[in-house]
Structure formats: C-alpha cells, structure tokens
Short mmCIF file of C-alpha atoms and ligand atoms in Angstrom, two decimals:
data_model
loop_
_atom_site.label_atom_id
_atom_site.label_comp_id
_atom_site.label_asym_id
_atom_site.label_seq_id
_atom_site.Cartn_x
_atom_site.Cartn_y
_atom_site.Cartn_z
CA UNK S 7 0.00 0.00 0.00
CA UNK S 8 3.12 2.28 0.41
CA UNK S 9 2.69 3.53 -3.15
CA UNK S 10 -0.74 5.06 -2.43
CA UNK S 11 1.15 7.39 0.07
CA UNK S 12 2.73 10.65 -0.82
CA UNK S 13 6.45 10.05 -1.33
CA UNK S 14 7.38 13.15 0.59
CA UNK S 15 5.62 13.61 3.61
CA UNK S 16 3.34 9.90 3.85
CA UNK S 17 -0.07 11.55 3.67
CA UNK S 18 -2.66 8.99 2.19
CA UNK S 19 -3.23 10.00 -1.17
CA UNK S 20 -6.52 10.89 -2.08
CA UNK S 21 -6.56 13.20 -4.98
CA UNK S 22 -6.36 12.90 -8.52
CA UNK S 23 -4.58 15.07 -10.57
CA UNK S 24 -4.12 13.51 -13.95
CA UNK S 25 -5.37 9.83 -14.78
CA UNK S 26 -3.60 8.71 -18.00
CA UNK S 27 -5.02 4.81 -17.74
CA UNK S 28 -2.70 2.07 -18.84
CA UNK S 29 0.22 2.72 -21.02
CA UNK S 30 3.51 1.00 -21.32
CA UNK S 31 6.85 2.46 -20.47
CA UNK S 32 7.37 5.60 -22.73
CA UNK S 33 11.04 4.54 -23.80
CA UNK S 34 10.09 0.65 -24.50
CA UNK S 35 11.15 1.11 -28.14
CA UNK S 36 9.73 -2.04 -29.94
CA UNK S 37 11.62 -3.54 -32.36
CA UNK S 38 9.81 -4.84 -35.87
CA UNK S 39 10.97 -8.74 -35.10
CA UNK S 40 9.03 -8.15 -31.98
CA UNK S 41 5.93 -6.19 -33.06
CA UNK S 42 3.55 -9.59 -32.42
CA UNK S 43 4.28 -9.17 -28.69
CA UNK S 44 2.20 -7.07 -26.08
CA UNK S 45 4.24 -4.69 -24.57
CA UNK S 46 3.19 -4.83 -21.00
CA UNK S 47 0.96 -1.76 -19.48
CA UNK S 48 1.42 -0.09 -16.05
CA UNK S 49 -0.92 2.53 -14.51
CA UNK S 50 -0.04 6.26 -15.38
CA UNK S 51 -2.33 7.46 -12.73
CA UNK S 52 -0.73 11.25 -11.36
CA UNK S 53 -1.87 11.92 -7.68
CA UNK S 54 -1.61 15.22 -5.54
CA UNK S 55 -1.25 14.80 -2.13
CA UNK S 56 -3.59 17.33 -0.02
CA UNK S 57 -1.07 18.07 2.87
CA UNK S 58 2.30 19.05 1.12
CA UNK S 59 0.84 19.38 -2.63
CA UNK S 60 3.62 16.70 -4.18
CA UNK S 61 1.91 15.94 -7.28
CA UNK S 62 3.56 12.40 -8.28
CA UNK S 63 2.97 8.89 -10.33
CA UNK S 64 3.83 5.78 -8.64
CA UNK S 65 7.27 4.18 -9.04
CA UNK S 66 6.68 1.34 -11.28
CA UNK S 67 9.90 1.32 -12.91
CA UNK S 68 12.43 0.06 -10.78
CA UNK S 69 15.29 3.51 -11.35
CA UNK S 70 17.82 0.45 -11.82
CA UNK S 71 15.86 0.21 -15.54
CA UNK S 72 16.09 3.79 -15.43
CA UNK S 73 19.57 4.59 -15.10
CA UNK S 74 21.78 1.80 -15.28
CA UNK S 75 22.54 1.81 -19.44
CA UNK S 76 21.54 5.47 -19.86
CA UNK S 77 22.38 6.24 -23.05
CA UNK S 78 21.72 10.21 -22.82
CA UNK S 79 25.18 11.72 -23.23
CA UNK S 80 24.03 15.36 -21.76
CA UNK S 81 27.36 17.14 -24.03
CA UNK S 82 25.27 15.96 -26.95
CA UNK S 83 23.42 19.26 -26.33
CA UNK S 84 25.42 21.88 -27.39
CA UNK S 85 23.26 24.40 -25.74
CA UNK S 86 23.27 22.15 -22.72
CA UNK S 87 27.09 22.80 -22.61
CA UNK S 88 27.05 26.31 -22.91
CA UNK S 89 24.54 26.41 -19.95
CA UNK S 90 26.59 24.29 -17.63
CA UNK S 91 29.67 26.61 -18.83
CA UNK S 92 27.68 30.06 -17.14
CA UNK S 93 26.84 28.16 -14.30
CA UNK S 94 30.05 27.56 -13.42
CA UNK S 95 31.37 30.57 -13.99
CA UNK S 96 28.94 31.91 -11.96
CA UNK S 97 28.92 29.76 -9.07
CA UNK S 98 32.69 30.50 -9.01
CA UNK S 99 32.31 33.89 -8.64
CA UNK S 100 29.07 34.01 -6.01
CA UNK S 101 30.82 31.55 -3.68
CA UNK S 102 34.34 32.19 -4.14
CA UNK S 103 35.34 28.72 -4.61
CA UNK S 104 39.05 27.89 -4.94
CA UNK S 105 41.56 25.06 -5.87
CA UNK S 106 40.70 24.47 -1.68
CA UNK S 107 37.06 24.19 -2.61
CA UNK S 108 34.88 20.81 -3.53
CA UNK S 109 32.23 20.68 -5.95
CA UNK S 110 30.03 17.55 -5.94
CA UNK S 111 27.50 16.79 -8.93
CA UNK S 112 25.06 14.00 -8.31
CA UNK S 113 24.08 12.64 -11.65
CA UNK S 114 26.83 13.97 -13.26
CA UNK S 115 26.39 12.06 -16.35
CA UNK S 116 29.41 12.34 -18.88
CA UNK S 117 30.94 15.30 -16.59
CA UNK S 118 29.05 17.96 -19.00
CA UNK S 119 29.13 20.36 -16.51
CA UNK S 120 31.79 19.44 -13.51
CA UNK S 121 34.34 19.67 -16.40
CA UNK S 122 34.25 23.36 -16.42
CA UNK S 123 35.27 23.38 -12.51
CA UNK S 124 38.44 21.44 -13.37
CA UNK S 125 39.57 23.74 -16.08
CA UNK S 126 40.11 25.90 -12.96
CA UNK S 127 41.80 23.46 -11.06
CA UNK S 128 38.83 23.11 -8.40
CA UNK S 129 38.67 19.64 -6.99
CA UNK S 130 35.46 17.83 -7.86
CA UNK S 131 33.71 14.27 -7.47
CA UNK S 132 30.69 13.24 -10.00
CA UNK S 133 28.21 10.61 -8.74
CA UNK S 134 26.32 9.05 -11.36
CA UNK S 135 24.94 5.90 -11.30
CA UNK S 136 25.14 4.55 -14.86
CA UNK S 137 28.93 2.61 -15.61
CA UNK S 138 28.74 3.58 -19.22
CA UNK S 139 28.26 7.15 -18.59
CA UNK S 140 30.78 7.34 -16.09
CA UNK S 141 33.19 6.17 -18.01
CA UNK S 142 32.87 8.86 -20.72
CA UNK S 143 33.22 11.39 -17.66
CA UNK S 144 36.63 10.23 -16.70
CA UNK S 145 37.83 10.23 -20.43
CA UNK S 146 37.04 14.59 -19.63
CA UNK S 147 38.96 14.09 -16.14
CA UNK S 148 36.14 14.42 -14.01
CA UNK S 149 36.69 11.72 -11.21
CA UNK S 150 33.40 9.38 -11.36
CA UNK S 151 31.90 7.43 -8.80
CA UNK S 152 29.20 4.70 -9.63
CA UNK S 153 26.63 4.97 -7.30
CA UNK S 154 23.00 5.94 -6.54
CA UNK S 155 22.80 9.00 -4.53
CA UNK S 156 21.34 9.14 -0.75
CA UNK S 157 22.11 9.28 3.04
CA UNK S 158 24.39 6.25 2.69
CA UNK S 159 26.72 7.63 -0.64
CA UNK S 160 26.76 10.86 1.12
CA UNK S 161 28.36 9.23 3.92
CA UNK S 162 31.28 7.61 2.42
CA UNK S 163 31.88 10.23 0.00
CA UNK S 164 32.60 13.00 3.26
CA UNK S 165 34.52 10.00 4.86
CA UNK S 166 36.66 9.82 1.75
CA UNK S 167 36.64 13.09 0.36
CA UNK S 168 35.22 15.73 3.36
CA UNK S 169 32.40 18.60 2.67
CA UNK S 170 31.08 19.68 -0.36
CA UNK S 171 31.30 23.58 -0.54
CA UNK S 172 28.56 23.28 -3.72
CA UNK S 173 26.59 20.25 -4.99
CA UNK S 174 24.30 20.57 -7.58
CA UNK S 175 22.13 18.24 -8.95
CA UNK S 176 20.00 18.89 -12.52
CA UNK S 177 16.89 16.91 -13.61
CA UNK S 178 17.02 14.37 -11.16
CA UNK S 179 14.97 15.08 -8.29
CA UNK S 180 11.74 14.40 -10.01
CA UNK S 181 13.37 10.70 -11.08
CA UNK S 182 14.13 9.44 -7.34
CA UNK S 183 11.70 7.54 -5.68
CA UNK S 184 12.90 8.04 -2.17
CA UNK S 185 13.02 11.69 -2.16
CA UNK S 186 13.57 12.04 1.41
CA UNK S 187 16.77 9.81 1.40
CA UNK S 188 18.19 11.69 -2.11
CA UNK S 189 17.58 15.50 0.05
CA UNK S 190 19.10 13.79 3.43
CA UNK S 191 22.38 13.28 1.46
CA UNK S 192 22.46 16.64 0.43
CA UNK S 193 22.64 17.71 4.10
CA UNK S 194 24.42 15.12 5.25
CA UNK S 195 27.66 15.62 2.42
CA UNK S 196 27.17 19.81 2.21
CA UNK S 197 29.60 21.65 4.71
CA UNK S 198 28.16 24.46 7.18
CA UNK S 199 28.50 26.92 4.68
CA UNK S 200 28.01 24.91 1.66
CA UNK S 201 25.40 25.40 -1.35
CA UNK S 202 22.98 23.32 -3.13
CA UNK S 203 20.99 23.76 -6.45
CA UNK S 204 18.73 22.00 -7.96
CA UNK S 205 17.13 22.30 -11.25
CA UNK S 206 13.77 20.71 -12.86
CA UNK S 207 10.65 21.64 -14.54
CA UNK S 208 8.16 23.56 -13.22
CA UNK S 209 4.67 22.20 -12.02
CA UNK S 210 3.49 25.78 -12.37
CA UNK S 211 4.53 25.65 -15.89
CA UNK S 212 2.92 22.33 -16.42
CA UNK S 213 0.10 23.53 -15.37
CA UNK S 214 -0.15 26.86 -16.75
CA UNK S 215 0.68 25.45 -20.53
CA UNK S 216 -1.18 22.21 -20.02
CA UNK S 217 2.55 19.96 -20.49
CA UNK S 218 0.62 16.80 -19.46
CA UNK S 219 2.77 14.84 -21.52
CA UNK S 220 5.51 15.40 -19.48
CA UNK S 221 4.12 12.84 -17.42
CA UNK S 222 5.39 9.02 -17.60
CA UNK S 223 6.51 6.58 -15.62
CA UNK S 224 10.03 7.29 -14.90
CA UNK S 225 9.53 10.74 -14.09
CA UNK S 226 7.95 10.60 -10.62
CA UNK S 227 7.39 13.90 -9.29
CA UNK S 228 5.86 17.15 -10.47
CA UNK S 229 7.72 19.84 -8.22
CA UNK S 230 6.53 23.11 -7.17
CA UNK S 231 8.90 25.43 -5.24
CA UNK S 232 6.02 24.79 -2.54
CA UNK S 233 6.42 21.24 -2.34
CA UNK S 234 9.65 21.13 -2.35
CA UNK S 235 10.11 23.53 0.35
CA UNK S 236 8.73 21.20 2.77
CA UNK S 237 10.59 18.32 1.87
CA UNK S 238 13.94 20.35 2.34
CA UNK S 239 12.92 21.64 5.35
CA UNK S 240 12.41 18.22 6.61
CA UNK S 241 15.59 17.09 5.52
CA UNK S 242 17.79 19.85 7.24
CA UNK S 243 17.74 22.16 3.96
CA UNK S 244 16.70 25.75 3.51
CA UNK S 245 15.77 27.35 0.31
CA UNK S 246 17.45 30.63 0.19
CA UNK S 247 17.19 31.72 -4.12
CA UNK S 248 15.17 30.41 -6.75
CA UNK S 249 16.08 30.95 -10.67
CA UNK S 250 13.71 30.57 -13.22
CA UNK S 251 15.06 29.49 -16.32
CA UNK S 252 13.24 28.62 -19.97
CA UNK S 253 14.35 25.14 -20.17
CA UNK S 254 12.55 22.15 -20.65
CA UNK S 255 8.72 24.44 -20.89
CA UNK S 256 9.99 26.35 -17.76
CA UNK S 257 12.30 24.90 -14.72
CA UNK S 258 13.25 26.63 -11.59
CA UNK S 259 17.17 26.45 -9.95
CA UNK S 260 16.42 26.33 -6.44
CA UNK S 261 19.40 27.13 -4.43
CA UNK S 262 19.71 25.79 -0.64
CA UNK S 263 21.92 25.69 2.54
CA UNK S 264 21.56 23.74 5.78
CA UNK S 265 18.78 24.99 8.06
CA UNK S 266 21.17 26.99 10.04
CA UNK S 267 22.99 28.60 7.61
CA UNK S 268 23.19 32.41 7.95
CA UNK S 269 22.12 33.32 4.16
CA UNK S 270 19.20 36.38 3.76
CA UNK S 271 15.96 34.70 1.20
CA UNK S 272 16.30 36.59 -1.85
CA UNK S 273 13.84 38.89 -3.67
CA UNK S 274 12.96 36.17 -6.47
CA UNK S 275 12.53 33.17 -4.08
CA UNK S 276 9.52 35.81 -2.67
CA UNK S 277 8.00 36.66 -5.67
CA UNK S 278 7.89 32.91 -6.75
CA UNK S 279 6.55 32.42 -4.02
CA UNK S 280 3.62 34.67 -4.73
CA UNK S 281 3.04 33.67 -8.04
CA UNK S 282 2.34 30.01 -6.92
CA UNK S 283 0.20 31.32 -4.04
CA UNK S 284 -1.60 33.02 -6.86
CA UNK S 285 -2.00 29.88 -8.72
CA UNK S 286 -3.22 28.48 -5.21
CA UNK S 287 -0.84 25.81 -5.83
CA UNK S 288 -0.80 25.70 -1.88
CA UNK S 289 -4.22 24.29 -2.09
CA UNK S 290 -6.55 21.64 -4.06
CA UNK S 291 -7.87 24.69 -6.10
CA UNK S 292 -4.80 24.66 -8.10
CA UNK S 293 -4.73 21.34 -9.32
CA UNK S 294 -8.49 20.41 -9.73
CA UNK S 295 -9.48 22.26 -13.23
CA UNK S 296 -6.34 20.18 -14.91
CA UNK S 297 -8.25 17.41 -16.13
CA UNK S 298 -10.87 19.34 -18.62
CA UNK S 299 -8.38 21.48 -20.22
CA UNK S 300 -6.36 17.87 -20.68
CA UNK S 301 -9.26 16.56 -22.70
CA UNK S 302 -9.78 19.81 -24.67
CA UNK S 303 -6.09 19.83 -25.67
CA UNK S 304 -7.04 16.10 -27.17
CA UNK S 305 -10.14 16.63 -28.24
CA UNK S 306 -8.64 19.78 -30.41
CA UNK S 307 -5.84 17.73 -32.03
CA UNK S 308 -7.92 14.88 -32.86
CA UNK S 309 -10.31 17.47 -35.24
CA UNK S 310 -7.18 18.60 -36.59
CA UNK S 311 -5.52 14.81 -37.21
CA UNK S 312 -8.79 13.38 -38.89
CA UNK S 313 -9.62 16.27 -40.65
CA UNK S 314 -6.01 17.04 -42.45
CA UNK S 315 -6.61 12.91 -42.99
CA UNK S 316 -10.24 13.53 -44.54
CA UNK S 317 -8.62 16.06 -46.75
CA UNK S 318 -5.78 13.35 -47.99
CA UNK S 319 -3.00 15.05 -45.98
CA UNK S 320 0.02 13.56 -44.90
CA UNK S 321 0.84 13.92 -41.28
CA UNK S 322 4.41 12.68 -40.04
CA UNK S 323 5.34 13.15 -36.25
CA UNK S 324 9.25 14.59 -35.22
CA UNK S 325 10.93 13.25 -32.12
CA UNK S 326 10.23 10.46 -30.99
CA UNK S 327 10.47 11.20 -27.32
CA UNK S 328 9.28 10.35 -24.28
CA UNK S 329 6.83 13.32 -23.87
CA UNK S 330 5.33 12.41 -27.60
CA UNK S 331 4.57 8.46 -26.23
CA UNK S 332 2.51 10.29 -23.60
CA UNK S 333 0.99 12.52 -25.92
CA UNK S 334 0.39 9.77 -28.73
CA UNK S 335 -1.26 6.97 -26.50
CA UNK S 336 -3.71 9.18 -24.30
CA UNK S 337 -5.00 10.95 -27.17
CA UNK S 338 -5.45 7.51 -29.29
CA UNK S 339 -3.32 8.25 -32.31
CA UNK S 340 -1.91 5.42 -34.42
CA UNK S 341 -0.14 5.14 -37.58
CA UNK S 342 -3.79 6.11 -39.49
CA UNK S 343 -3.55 9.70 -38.06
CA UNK S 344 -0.04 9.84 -37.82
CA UNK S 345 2.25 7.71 -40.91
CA UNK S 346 5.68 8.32 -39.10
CA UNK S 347 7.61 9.20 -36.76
CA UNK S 348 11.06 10.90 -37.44
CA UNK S 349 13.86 11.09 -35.22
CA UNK S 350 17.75 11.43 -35.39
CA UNK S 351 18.80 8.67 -32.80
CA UNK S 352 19.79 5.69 -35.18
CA UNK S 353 18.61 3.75 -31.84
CA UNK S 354 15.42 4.47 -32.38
CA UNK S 355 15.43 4.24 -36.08
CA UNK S 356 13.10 0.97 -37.61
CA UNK S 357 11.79 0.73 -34.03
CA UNK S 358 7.95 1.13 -33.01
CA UNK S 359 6.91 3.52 -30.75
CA UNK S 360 5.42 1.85 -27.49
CA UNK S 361 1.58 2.05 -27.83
CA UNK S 362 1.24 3.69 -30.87
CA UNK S 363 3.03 1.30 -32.86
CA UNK S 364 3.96 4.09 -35.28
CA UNK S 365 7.17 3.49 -37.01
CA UNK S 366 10.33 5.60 -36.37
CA UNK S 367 11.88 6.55 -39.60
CA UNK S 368 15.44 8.32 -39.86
CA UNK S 369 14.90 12.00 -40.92
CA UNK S 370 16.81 11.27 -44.37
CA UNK S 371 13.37 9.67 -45.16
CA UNK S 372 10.93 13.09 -44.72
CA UNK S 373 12.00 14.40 -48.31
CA UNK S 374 10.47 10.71 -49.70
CA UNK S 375 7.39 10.86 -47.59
CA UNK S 376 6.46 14.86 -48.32
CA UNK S 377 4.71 15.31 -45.38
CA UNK S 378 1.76 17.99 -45.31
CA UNK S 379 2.44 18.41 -41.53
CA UNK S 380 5.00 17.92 -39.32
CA UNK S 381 4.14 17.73 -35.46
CA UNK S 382 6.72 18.33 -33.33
CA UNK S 383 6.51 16.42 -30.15
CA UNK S 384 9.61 17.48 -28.56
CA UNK S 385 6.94 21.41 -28.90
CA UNK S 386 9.99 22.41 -26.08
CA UNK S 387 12.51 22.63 -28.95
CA UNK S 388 10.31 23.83 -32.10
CA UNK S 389 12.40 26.65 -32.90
CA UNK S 390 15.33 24.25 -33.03
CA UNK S 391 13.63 21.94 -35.25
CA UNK S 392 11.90 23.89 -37.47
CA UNK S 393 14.67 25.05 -38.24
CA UNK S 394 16.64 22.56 -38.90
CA UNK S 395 13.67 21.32 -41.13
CA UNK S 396 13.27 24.22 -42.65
CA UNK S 397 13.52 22.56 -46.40
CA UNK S 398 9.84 21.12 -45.99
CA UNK S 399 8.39 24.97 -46.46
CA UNK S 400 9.88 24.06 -50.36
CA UNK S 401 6.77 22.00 -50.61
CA UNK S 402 4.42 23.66 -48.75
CA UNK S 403 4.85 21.60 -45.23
CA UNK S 404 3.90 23.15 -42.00
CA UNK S 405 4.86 22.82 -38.68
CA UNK S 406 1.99 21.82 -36.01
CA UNK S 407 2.85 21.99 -32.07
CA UNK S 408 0.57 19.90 -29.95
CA UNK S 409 0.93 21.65 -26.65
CA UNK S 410 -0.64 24.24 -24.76
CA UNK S 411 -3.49 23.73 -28.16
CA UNK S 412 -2.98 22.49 -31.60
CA UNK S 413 -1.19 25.38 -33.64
CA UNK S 414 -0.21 25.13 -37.00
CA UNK S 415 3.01 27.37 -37.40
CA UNK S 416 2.98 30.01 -39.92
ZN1 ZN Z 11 2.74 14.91 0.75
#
C-alpha cells in the first residue's frame, strides 16, 4: 500500500490530478521482429497529495531500468554545454570557490558540466549511477563514482573526500523515488557553509501550458517550489534563491543551505513564491481544473488529425520522445492519423513507438514521404527543429505543435 502514500511527507493519497489509464513504459522502443508481442501496461495514474501538494505517479519502474545503461550523453546538447559553462562561472564567482574548494555533482552524467570546474583546477567528485556514462566522464577528467545518490553515498563520500562547498544536482529530483533519502544526502555531504541547487521543470509551468505529456513513468514527481520547500525543510535544507530558467517548458534552480545557515531569502525566491500562491498551488484549487483542459487539448488535435486525414494530408510526427509516447497513447493516435515518426537517434530508427506502434523513420526519409504536416513532439525545442527542417516549407509543409493547443506554425 506504500505507493498510495505521498512520497514526501506519507499523507494517504486521495486526490487525482491527472489519470492517463494504462500505457507501457514511454522509452520501451519495440523492435519490428518483436511487433507480435504485447508490450506490458502499467498505470499512469498522477496523484496530488492534499497536505504538502507533491503531485507524483507511482514508481513502477524500478530507477535500476532507469539509469543503469543510460544512453543520454548530456554534451550531446550543445546548448546544454554552454549552460553548464555560465553556471560555473557563476557559481565560481558568487561563492568564491578555490583550488581548496569541492564541488560535488550528483548525476553527473558524462561530466558535462563538472568539467568546467576542473579547467580551474577546483577539486570535484561526480556521482552518477550509470557505468557507461561514467566512463565517458573520466575520459574529460572528471573523477566518477558509480553509485545511486542518498544518506548512505553521502556518507562515504565526506569520509573519503570531506564537505562539499557546492553540490548541484539537474533533472534528477523528479526521477528518485525516495526523495527524502536523495535531500538527506544533500545535508548530510554539504559543509556548514556549503550550497545546493537544484534544477527541474516547473509544475506551475505544467500547469499553466497544459505539459501533461511530461508525465510518464520514470519521471515521478511534479515539483513546485512549494512542495519542495517542505521536503527540504524536513531534511535539514533551507531554500534561500530560486532561478527561473526557460528550459525544458519552464524549470526553476532552487538554491539551498543547511537549516542553520546564515544566508538572507532573496527577492525572487519571494516573488515565486507569490506567483504560486496566486495559482493556489498551496491548495486543491490549483490542481483540480487540470483534467478538462487535458481533454480539450485532445479533443482539439484529434479534429485537426482526422480532418487534415479527410482532406488526404500527410501527417508525419518529429521526435520520438518520451513526452510524444505520452501525448500519442492518451490521445489515441496510431499510424492512421499519424504515418511516421522521425527522429535522429539511429537507436530508435526501424523501431515502433510503445503504444502507438507508429514506425520511427530516420529524418533522411521526410523528403520521400512529403509530409503535409509535421508535429513536433519534442513542442519544447520547435524553434530548433523547425529550423533545422526548414527545407519542408519548399513544398508547402507546415509545422503543427501539440501543446498548450494544436497550432499550425505560420
Ligand atoms: Zn505529501
């Protein structure tokens, strides 16, 4: 029955915030030799828990399935580079870290961003817990440990290595299942003065532009600067600055110390504050009215879909990522609406998607097919990809984005 509590702070859970029904894992890529097989369904049932306002999914997935062969190589993303390069730089300078100072990542991945602390001869230690990846981050000289992060890594790493005078950990608080363990190492390996920040998307944001399909089952929290508040504050941590930043639909980079740190609240962690008050995000008000506007989005994109198909258009879907699974299975879509799927990991090349069974084609492939429409799943990188496709306007192609409503781009 534990999964029917809230993950934070063990209220029952009660409340429904999003029920997707039964859909299989959104990265089970089926392979054509296997497309006679069921892929097996799990719940995708998101909850918000009345006391602390965690909005979350039940862990299903054991994180082991998750993380253990991750094959996401964060320096793939250039952009991603450059925005681990300013953090650093400015971390440096806010908190006057030295060649005496030690910077801990957790989920460091390939050493993307503790890199750029080594360049200036500041001691660091990535903890990641996928061998592959770590691998890739020593090849960069970013020492590597293997591990899954909590109370009892947190431990050994300050018994081998001391304090951390800045951890930071991006993207992978909403993927731990025992949040209360993950935040306790925090505290546990920061020293008195030491900082902590913490990016991931915004449930405000989610909320606001109806990203529902950022829901599956490996991601299993939905954060607000609210909810995560109390959690810290559980766990020893204070929040003391919050950032708002533009990636992934909107995330926030919550910065925190130990509870007893001497450091003032800043000016922006208020007025985020007030803006999720104002979206009564610290009550069931905020969350209830999610559902209808859910079904609308669908409802919206389905007229579009079987009209363009009623009018012999060709529709072709880009990216096939996790969000777009989501997206795909709760609205119903299959290969009639939508032919193909194009995306640029050979991986997922001649693969099905889960569910939908639509085909994954390379990209080469769009100038054969001459798609009418192009929907961008991935709608957090359209600019990126419409321009990249930006040939398909030579035949009169446009470029549809599913999320907050169906918009066909000029
Ligand atoms: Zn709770």
């Amino acid at each position: 029955m534990s999964s029917l509590h809230c993950r934070s702070c063990g209220t029952e859970l009660k409340h429904t915030f999003l029920d997707l029904g039964q859909t299989p894992l959104a990265n089970s890529y089926i392979k054509k030799e296997n497309e006679k097989t069921a892929e097996k369904q799990y719940p995708l049932h998101a909850r918000v828990c009345h006391s602390c306002f965690l909005v979350q999914v039940e862990d299903v997935v054991p994180p082991e399935d998750i993380f253990s062969d991750y094959a996401y190589f964060s320096s793939y993303a250039s952009s991603w580079v450059e925005h681990a390069k300013s953090y650093a730089d400015n971390a440096i300078r806010r908190f006057d870290l030295t060649e005496k100072s030690f910077v801990v990542e957790v989920a460091s991945n390939d050493g993307y961003l503790l890199q750029h602390f080594v360049k200036q001869s500041i001691p660091v230690l990535g903890v990641e817990p996928a061998a592959n990846v770590a691998v890739e981050a020593r090849k960069k000289s970013v020492p590597t440990t293997v591990a899954f992060f909590g109370r009892e890594t947190a431990l050994k790493v300050r018994a081998d290595h001391g304090p951390a005078d800045l951890m930071a950990a991006n993207n992978v608080l909403a993927h731990v299942p025992d949040i209360n363990d993950f935040v306790a190492g925090f505290e546990t390996l920061l020293s008195d003065k030491g900082v902590v920040s913490f990016e991931f998307p915004s449930l405000l944001k989610l909320i606001e532009n109806v990203q529902f399909d950022t829901i599956y089952h490996e991601h299993f929290s939905y954060l607000s600067l609210f909810a995560i508040e109390k959690c810290f504050s559980r766990n020893g941590l204070k929040v003391f600055d919050v950032e708002e930043l533009s990636t992934h639909g909107g995330s926030y980079r919550v910065w925190a110390c130990k509870r007893d740190a001497d450091r003032a609240e800043t000016e922006q962690l208020v007025k985020t504050r007030q803006g999720e008050q104002l979206a009564k995000l610290d009550s069931l008000a905020g969350y209830q009215n999610f559902e209808p506007r859910v079904q609308k989005l669908r409802d919206d994109l389905l007229i579009f879909l079987k009209q363009a198909k009623a009018d012999g258009k060709r529709v072709i879907g880009y990216g096939a990522a996790a969000k777009g699974n989501t997206l795909l299975n709760y609205c119903g879509i299959d290969s009639e609406l939508i032919s193909h799927v194009a995306d640029l990991n050979p991986h997922k090349q001649n693969t099905l998607l889960p569910g939908s069974r639509i085909p994954v084609i390379s990209p080469d492939e769009i100038s054969n097919l001459k798609p009418d429409y192009i929907l961008i799943l991935p709608w957090n990188l359209k600019v990126e990809i419409s321009s990249s496709l930006a040939y398909v306007r030579d035949w009169g192609c446009h470029f549809v984005i599913p999320v907050p409503s169906t918009e066909v781009l000029a």
